[in-house]
PDB file of C-alpha atoms in Angstrom:
ATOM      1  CA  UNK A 261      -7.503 -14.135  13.338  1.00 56.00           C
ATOM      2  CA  UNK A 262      -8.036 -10.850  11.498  1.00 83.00           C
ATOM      3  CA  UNK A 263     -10.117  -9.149   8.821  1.00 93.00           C
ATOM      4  CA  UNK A 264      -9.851 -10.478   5.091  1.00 96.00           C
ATOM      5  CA  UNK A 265     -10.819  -8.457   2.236  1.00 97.00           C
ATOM      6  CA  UNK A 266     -12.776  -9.804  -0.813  1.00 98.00           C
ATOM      7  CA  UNK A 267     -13.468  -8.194  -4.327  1.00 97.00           C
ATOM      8  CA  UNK A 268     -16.392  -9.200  -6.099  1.00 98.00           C
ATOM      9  CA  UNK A 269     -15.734  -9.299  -9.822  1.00 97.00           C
ATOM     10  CA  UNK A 270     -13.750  -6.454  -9.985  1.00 95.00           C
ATOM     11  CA  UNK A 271     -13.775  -4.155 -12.936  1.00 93.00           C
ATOM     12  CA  UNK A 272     -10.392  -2.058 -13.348  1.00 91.00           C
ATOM     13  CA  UNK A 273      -6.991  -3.405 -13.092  1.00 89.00           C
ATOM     14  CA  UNK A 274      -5.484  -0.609 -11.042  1.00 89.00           C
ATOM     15  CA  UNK A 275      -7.603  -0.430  -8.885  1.00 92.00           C
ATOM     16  CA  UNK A 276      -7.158  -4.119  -7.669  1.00 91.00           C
ATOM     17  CA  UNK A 277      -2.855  -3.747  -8.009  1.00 89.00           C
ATOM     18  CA  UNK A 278      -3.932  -0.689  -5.278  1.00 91.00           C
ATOM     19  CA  UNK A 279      -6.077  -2.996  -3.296  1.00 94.00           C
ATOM     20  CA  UNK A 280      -3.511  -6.023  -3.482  1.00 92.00           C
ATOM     21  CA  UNK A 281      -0.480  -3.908  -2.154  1.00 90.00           C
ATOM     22  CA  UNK A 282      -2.312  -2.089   0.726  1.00 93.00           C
ATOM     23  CA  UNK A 283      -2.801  -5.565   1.361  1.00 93.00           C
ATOM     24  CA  UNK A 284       0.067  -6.417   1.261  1.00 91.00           C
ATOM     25  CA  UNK A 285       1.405  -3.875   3.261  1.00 89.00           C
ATOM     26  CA  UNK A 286      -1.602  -4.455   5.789  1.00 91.00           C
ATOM     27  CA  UNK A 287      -0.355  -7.646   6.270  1.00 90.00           C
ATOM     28  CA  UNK A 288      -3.813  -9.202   4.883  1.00 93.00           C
ATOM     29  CA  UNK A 289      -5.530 -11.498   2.963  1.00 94.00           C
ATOM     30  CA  UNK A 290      -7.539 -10.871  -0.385  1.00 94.00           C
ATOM     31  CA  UNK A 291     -10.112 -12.923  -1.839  1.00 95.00           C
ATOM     32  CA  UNK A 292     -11.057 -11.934  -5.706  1.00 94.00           C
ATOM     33  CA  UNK A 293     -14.591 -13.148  -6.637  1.00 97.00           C
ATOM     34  CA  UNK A 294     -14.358 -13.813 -10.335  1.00 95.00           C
ATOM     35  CA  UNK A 295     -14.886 -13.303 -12.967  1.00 94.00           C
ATOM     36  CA  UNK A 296     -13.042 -10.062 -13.397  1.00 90.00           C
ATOM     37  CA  UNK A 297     -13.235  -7.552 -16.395  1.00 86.00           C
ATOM     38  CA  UNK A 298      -9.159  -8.241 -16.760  1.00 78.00           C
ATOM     39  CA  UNK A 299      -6.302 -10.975 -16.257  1.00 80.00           C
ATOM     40  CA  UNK A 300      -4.518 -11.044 -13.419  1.00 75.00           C
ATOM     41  CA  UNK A 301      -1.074 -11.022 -16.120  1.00 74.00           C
ATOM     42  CA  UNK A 302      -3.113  -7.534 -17.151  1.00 60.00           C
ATOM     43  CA  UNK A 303      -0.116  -4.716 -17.779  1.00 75.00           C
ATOM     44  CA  UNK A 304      -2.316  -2.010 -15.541  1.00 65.00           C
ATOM     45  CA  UNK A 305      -2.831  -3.804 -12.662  1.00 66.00           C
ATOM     46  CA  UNK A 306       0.940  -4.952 -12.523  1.00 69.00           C
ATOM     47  CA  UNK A 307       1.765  -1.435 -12.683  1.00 70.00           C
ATOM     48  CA  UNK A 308      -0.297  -0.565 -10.069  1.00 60.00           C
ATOM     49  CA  UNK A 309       0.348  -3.302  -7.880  1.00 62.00           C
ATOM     50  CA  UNK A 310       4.354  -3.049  -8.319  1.00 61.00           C
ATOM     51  CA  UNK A 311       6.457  -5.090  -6.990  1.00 72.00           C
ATOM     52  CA  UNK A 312       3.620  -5.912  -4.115  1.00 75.00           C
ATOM     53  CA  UNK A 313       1.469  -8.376  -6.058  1.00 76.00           C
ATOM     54  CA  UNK A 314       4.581 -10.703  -5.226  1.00 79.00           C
ATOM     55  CA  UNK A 315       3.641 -10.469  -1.701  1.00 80.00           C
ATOM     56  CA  UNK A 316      -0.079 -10.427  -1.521  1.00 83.00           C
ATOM     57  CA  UNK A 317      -2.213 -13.109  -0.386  1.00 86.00           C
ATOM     58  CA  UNK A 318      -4.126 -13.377  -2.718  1.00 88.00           C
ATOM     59  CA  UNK A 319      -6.819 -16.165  -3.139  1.00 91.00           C
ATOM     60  CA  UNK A 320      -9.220 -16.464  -6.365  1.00 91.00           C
ATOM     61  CA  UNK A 321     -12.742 -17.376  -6.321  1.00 96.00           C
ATOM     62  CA  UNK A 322     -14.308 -19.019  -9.963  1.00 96.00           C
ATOM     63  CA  UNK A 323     -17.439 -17.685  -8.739  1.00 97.00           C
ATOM     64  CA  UNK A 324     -19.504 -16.158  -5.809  1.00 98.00           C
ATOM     65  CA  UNK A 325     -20.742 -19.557  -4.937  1.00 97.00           C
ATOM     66  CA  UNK A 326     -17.099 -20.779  -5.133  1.00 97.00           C
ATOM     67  CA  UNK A 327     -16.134 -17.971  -2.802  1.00 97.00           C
ATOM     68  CA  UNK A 328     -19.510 -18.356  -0.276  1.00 97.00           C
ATOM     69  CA  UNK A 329     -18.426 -22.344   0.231  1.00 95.00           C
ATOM     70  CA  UNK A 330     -14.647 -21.417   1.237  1.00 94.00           C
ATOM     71  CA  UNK A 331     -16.414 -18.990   3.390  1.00 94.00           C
ATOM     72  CA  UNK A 332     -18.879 -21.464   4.980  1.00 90.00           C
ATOM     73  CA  UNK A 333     -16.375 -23.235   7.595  1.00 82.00           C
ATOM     74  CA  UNK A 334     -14.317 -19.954   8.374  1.00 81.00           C
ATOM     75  CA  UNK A 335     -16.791 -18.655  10.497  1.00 82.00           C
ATOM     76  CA  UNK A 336     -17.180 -14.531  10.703  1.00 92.00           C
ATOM     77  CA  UNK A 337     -19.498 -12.224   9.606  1.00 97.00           C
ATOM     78  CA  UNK A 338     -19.354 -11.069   5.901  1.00 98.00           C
ATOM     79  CA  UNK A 339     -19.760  -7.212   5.960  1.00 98.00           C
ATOM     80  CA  UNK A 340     -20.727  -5.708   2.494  1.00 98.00           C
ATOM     81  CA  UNK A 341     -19.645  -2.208   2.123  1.00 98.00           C
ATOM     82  CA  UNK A 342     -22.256  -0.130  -0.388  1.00 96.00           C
ATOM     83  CA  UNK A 343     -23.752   2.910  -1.299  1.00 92.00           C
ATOM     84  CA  UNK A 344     -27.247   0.997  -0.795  1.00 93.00           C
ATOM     85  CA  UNK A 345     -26.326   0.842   3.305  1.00 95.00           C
ATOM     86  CA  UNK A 346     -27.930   2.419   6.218  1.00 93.00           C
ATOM     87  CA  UNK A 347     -25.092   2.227   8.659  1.00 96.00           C
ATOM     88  CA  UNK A 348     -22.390   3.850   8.424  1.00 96.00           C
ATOM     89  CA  UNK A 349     -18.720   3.062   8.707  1.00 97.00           C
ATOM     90  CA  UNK A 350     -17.960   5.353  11.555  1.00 95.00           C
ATOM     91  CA  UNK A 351     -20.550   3.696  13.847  1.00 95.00           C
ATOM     92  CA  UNK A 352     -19.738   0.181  13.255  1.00 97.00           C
ATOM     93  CA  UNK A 353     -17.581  -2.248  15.289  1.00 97.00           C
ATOM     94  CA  UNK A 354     -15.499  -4.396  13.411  1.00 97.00           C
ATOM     95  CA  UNK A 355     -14.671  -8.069  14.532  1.00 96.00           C
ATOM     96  CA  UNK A 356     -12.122 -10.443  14.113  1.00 94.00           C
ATOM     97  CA  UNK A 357     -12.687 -12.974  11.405  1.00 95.00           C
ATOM     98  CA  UNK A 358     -14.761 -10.460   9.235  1.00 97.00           C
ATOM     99  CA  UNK A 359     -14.532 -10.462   5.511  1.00 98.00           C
ATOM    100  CA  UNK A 360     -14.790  -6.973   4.061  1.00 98.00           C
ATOM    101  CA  UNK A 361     -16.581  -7.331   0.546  1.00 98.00           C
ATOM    102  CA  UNK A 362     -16.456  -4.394  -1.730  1.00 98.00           C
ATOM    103  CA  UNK A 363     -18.605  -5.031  -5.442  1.00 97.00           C
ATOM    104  CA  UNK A 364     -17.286  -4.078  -8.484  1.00 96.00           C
ATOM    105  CA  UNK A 365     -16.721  -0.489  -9.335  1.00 93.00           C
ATOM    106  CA  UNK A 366     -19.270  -0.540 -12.206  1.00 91.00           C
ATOM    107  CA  UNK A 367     -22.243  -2.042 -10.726  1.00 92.00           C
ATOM    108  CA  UNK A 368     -21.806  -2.700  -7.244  1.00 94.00           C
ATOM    109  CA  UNK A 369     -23.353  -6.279  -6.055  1.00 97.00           C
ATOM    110  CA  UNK A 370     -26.367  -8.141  -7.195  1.00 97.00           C
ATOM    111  CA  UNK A 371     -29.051  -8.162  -5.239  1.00 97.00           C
ATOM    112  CA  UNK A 372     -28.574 -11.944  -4.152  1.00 97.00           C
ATOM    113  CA  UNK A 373     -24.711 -10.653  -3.281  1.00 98.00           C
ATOM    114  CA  UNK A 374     -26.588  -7.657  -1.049  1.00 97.00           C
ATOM    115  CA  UNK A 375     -28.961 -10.186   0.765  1.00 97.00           C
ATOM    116  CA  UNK A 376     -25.876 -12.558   1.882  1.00 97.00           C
ATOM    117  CA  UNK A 377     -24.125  -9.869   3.755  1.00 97.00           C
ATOM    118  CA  UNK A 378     -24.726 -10.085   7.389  1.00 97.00           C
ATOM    119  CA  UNK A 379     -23.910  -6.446   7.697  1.00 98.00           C
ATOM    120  CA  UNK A 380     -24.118  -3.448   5.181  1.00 98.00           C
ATOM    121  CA  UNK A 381     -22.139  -0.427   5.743  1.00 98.00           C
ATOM    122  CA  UNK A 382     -21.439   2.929   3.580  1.00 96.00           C
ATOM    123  CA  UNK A 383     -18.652   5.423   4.091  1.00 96.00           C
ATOM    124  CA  UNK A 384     -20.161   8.776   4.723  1.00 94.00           C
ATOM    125  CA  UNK A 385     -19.642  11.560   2.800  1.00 94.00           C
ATOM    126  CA  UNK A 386     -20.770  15.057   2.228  1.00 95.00           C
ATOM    127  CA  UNK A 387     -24.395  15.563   0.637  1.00 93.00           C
ATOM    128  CA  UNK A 388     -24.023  15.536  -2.981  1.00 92.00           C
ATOM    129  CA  UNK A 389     -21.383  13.185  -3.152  1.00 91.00           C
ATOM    130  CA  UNK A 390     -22.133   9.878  -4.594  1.00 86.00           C
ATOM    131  CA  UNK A 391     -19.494   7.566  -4.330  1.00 87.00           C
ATOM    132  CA  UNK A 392     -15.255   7.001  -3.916  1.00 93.00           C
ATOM    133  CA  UNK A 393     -12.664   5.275  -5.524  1.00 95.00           C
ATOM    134  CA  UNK A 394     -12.914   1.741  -5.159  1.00 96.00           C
ATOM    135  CA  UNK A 395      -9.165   1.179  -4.008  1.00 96.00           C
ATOM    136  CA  UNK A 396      -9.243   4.260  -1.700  1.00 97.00           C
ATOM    137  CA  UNK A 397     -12.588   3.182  -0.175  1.00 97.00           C
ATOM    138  CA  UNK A 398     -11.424  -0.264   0.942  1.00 97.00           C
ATOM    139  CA  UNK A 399      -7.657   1.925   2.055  1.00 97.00           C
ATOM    140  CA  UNK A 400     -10.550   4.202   4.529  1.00 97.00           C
ATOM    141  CA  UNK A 401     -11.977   0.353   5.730  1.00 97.00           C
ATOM    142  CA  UNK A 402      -9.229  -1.555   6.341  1.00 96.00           C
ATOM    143  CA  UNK A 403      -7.015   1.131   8.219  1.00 94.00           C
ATOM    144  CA  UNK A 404     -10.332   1.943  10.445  1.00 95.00           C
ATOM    145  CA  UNK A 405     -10.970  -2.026  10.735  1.00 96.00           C
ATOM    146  CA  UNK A 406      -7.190  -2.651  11.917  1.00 94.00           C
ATOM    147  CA  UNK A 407      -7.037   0.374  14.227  1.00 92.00           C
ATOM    148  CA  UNK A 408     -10.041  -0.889  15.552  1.00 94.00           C
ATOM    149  CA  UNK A 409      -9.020  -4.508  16.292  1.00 92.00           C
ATOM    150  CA  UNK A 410      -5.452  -3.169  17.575  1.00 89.00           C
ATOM    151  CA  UNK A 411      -3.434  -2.813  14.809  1.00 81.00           C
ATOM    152  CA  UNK A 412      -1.927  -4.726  12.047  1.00 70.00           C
ATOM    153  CA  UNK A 413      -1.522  -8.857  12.294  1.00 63.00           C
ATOM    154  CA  UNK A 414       0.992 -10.368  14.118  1.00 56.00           C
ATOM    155  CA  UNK A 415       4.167 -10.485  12.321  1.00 58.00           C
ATOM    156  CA  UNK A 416       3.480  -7.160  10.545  1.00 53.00           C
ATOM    157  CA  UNK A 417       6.211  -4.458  12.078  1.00 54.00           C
ATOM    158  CA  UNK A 418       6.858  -0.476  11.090  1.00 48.00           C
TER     159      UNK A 418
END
């Protein structure tokens, strides 16, 4: 079992196309939380997304309650990354069977969405500096994650 990534209502198309092919190149799994602020036929995120979205695994949620009951039998912690954290990303230990959720680029997560999370993490940055790019923040996560838990899934080569 490895890490899956989740998107919670997710604002800008390229952004996710980014997301869905590092996933796809990753080798893992995405869950989008919807509603989003585009289609998923939207011109942008196809453009971003190339000829990746093809082979993403992507999985939609109607809703964060939707997305909380596939959850509920899968078992692993769900790990929230957000400016609103404590912890930081290079002091955490990832796990198999975590789901890394990531809120949407305009408004983060609600705080019900925050209080879920069994752990909330932050990428650290220089003072000043108040935020990244949503698809280059969960690009940081998921290479650290998979370097952490030895590497990319099974079946995934160079």
């Amino acid at each position: 079992m490895t890490i899956r990534l989740a998107l919670y209502q997710p604002d800008i198309p390229q952004n996710t196309g980014t997301i869905l092919r590092t996933a796809a190149c990753f080798g893992l799994a995405v869950d989008l939380i919807e509603p989003a602020g585009f289609t998923l036929s939207d011109k942008a995120l196809r453009r971003a997304g190339l000829d990746y979205l093809e082979r993403a695994a992507l999985v939609r949620h109607a809703s964060w309650e939707a997305f909380q009951a596939a959850r509920a039998s899968s078992g692993g912690r769900l790990v929230l990354f957000t400016t609103r954290a404590s912890a930081t990303l290079d002091r955490f230990q990832f796990a198999a069977g975590d789901t890394l959720l990531f809120g949407r680029e305009s408004a983060g997560v609600p705080d019900t969405v925050h209080a879920a999370a069994d752990e909330r993490i932050k990428i650290a940055m220089v003072d000043g500096a108040r935020s990244l790019n949503l698809a280059i923040s969960v690009g940081i996560v998921a290479a650290d994650a998979l370097r952490q838990l030895g590497g990319l899934p099974v079946g995934v080569r160079f």
